[in-house]
Tab-separated table of C-alpha atoms and ligand atoms in Angstrom:
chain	number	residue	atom	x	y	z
Q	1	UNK	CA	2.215	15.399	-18.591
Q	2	UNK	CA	-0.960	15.130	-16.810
Q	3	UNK	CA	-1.216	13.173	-13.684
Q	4	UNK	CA	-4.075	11.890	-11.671
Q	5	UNK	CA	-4.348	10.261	-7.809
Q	6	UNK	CA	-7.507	9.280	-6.318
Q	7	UNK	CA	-8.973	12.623	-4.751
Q	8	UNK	CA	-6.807	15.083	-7.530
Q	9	UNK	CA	-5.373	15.775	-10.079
Q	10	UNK	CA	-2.190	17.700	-11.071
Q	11	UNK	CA	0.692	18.218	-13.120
Q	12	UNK	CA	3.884	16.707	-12.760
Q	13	UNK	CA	6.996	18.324	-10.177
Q	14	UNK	CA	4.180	20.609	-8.242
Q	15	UNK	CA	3.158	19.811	-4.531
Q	16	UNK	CA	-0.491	20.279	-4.058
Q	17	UNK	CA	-3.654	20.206	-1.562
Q	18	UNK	CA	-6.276	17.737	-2.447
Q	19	UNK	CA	-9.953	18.349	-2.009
Q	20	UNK	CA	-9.220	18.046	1.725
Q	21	UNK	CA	-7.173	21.208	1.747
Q	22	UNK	CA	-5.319	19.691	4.110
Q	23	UNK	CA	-3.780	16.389	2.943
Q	24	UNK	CA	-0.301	17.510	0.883
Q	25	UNK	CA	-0.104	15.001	-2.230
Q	26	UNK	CA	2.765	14.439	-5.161
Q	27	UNK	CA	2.546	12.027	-7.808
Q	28	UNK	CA	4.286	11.192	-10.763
Q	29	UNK	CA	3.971	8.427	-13.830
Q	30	UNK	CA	6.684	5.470	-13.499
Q	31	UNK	CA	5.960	3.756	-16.929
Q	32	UNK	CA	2.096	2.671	-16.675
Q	33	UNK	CA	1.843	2.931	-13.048
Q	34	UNK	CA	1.566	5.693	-10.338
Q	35	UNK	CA	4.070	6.496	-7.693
Q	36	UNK	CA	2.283	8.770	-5.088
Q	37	UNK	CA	3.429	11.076	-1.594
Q	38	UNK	CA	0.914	11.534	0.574
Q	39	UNK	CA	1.181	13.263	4.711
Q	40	UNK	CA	-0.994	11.956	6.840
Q	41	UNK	CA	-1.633	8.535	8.857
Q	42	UNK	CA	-1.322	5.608	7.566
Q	43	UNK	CA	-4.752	4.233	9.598
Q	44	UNK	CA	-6.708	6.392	7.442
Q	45	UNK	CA	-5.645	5.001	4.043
Q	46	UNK	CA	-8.114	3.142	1.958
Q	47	UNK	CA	-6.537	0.811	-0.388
Q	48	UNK	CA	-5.705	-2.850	-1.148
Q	49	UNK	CA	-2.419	-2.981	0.648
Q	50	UNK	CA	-1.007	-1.375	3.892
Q	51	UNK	CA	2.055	-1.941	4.403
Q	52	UNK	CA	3.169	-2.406	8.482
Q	53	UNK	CA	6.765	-1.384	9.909
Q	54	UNK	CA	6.788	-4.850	11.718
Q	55	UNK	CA	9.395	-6.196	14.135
Q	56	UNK	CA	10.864	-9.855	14.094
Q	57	UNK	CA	8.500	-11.506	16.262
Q	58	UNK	CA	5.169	-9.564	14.819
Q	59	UNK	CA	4.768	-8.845	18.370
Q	60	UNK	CA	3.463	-5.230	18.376
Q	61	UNK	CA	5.006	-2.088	19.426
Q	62	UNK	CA	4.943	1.441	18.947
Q	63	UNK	CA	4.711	3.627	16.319
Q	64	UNK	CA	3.165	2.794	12.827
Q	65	UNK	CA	2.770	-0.818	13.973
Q	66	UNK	CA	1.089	0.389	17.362
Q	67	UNK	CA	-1.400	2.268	15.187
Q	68	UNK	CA	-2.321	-0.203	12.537
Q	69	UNK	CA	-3.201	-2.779	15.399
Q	70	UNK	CA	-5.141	-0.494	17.259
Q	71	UNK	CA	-6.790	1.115	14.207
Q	72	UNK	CA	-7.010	-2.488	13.013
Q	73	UNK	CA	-8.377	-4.334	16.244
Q	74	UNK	CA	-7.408	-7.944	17.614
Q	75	UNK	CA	-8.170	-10.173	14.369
Q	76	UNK	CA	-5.052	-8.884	12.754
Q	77	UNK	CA	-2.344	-10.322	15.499
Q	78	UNK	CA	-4.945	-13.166	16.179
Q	79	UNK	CA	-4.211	-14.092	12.351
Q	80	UNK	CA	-0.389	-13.519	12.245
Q	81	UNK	CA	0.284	-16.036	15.625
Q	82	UNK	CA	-1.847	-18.503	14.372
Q	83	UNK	CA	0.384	-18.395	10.723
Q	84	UNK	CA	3.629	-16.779	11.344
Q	85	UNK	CA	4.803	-18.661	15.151
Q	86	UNK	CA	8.016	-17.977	14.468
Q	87	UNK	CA	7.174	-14.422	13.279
Q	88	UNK	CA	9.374	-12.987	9.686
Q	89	UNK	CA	12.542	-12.520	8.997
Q	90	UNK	CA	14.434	-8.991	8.634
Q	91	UNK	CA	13.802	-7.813	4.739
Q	92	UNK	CA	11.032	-10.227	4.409
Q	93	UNK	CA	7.060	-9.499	5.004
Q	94	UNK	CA	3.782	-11.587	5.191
Q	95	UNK	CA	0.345	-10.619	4.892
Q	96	UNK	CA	-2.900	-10.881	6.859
Q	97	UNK	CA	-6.008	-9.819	6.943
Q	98	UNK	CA	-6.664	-5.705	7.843
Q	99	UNK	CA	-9.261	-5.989	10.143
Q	100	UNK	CA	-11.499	-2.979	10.899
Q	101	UNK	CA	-8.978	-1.151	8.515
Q	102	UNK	CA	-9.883	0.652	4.853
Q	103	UNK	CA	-7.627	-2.281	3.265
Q	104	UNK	CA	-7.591	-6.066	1.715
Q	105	UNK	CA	-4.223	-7.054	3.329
Q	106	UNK	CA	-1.668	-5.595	6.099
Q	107	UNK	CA	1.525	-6.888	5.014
Q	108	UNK	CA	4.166	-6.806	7.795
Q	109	UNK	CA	7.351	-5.858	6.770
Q	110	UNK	CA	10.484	-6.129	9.177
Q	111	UNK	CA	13.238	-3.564	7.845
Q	112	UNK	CA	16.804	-3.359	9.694
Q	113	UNK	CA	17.823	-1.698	12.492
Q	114	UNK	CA	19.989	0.935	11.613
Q	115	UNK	CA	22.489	-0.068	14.680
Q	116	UNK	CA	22.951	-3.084	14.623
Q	117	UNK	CA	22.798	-4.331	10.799
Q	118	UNK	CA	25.330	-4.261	8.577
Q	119	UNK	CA	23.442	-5.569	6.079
Q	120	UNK	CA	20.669	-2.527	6.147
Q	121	UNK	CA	21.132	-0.979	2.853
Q	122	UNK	CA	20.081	-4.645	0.993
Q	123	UNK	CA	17.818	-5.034	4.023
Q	124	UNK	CA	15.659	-1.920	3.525
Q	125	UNK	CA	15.357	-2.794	-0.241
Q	126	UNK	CA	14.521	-6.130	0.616
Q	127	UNK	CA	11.643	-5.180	2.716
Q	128	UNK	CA	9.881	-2.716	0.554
Q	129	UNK	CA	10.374	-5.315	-2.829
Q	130	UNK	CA	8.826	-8.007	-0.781
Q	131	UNK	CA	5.679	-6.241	-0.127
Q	132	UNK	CA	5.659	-5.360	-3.572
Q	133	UNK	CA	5.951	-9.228	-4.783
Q	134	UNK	CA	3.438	-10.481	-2.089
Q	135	UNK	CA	1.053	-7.556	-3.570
Q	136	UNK	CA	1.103	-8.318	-7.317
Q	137	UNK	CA	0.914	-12.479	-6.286
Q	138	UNK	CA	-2.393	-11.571	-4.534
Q	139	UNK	CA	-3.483	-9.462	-7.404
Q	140	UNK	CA	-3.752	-6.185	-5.909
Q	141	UNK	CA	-4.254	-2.689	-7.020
Q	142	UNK	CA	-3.067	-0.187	-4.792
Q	143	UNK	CA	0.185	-0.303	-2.225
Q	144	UNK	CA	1.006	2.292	1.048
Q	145	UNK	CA	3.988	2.153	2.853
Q	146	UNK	CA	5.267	4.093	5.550
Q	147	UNK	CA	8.517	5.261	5.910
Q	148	UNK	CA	10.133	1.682	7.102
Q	149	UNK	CA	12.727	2.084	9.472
Q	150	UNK	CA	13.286	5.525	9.811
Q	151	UNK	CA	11.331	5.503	13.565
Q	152	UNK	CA	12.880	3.771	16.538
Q	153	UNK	CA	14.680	1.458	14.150
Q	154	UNK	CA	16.968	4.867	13.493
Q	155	UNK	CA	17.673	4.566	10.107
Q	156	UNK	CA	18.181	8.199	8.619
Q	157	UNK	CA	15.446	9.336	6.705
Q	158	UNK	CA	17.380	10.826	3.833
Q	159	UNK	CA	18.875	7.612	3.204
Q	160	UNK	CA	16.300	5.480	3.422
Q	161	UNK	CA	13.780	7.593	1.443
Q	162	UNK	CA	16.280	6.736	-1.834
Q	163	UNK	CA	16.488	3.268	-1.248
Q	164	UNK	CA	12.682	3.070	-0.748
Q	165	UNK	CA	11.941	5.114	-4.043
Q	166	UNK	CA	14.632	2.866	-6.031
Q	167	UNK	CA	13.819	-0.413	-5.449
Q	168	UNK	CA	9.303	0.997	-6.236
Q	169	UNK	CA	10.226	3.036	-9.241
Q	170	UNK	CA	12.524	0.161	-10.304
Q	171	UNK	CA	9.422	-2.451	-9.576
Q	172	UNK	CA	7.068	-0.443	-11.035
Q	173	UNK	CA	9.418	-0.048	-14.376
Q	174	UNK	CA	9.781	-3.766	-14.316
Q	175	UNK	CA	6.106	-4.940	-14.300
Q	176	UNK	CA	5.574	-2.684	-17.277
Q	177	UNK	CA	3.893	-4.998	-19.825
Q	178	UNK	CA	3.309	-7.542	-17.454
Q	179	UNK	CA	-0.417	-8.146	-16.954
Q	180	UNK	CA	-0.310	-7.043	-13.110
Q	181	UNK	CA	-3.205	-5.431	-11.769
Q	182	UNK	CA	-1.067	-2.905	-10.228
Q	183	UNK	CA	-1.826	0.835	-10.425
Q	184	UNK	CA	-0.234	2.594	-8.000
Q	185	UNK	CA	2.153	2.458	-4.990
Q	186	UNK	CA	2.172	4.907	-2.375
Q	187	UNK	CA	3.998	6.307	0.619
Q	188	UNK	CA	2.013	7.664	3.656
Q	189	UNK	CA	4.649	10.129	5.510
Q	190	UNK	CA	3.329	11.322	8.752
Q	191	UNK	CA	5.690	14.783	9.246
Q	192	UNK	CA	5.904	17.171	6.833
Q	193	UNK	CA	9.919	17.150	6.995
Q	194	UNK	CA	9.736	13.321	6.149
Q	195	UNK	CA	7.191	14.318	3.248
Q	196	UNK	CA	9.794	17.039	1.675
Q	197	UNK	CA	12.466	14.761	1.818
Q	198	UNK	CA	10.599	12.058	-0.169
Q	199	UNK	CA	9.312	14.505	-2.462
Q	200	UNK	CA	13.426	15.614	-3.232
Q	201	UNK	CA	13.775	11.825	-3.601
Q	202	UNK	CA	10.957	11.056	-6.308
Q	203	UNK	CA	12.567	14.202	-8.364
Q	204	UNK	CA	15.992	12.657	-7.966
Q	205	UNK	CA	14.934	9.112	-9.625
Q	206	UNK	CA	12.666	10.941	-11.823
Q	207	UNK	CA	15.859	13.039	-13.093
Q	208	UNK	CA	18.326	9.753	-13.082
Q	209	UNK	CA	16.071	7.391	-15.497
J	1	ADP	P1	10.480	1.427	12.603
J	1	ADP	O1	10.580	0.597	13.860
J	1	ADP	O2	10.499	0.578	11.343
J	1	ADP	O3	11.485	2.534	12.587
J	1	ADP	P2	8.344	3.258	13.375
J	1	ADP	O4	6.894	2.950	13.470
J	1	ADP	O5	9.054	3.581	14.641
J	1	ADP	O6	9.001	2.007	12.606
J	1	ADP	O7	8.560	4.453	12.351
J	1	ADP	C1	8.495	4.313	10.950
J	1	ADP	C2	7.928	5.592	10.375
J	1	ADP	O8	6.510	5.566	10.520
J	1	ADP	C3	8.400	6.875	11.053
J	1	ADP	O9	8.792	7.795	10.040
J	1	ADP	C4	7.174	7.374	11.788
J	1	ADP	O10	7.119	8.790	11.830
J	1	ADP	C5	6.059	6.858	10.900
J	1	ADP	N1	4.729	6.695	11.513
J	1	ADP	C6	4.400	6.516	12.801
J	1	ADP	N2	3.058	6.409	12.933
J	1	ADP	C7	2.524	6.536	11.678
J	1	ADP	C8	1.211	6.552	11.139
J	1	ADP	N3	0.151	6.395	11.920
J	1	ADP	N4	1.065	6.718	9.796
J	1	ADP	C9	2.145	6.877	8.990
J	1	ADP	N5	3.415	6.867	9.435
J	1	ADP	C10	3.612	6.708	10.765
């Protein structure tokens, strides 16, 4: 099975460089659509879509969300106080616009804490298949994620990586023959650990359906 991502292309189950040399891909078909690994930062991504580890109050932090804003510049917070007051719930996500950023839309998503939820598991699904929703109601093409959660939220990145790759492999299978514009959905890891352990996670769905 042939299988293509934007700067590459490459056969199923084998890691590869793109043209970069440096940036370490993986894809693999989920019924029409593309499920893609990349390493790298999530700032540098262009596509319609990217996806911010948010907290409750859309108030900034570190991490992925300290980068996006930065990377992004003031008119993405000036746009979520103005529409989100009350900021977004845990497992839910709204959109704005992606300022200076290679992207349409940042959607911020708030996934649990890993302490202090019970709830996580349904949580962490919740999270990534709201993005997902918001992105095929605004018609878009392309969707990167980081790795929600798994930062100072403390949610254990084996875990989390196979609830993340369910509930997009299981979108992606259910949109088939729906007339989304979605092609692909991504995942931006920023360590090289993090990267391998997704990777083992894409082969394990791959293997179960
Ligand atoms: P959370 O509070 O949801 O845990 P964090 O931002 O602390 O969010 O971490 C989520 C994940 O994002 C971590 O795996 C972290 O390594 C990763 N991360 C941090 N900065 C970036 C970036 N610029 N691009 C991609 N991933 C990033």
């Amino acid at each position: 099975m042939l299988l293509g991502g934007d700067n590459f292309v490459m056969k199923g189950g084998d890691m590869v460089s793109g043209r970069s040399g440096a940036m370490l891909s993986y894809v693999v078909n989920v019924s029409l659509r593309r499920l893609e690994l990349v390493l790298g930062d999530i700032t540098e991504q262009a596509v319609d879509v990217i996806v911010n580890a948010a907290n409750r109050r859309l108030a900034g932090g570190g991490g992925v969300d300290g980068a996006i804003h930065r990377c992004g510049g003031a008119a993405i917070m000036k746009e979520t106080r103005e529409k989100y007051p009350d900021g977004c719930k845990t497992g839910s996500a709204v959109a704005s616009n992606a300022g200076n950023l290679k992207a349409k839309y940042v959607f911020h998503a708030v996934g649990p804490n890993w302490y202090y939820e019970p709830d996580r598991f349904d949580l962490l699904g919740l999270a990534y298949g709201s993005c997902l929703k918001l992105a095929v109601n605004l018609g878009c093409r392309s969707v990167v994620f980081p790795s929600i959660s798994t930062g100072s939220y403390g949610y254990p990145i084996a875990e989390s990586s196979v609830v993340a790759i369910k509930t997009v492999g299981d979108f992606l299978k259910s949109v088939d023959g729906v007339n989304s514009s979605l092609e692909f959905v991504r995942f931006c890891l920023f360590s090289e650990s993090d990267f391998a352990v997704y990777r083992e996670s894409v082969d394990n769905y791959c293997k179960d359906n």
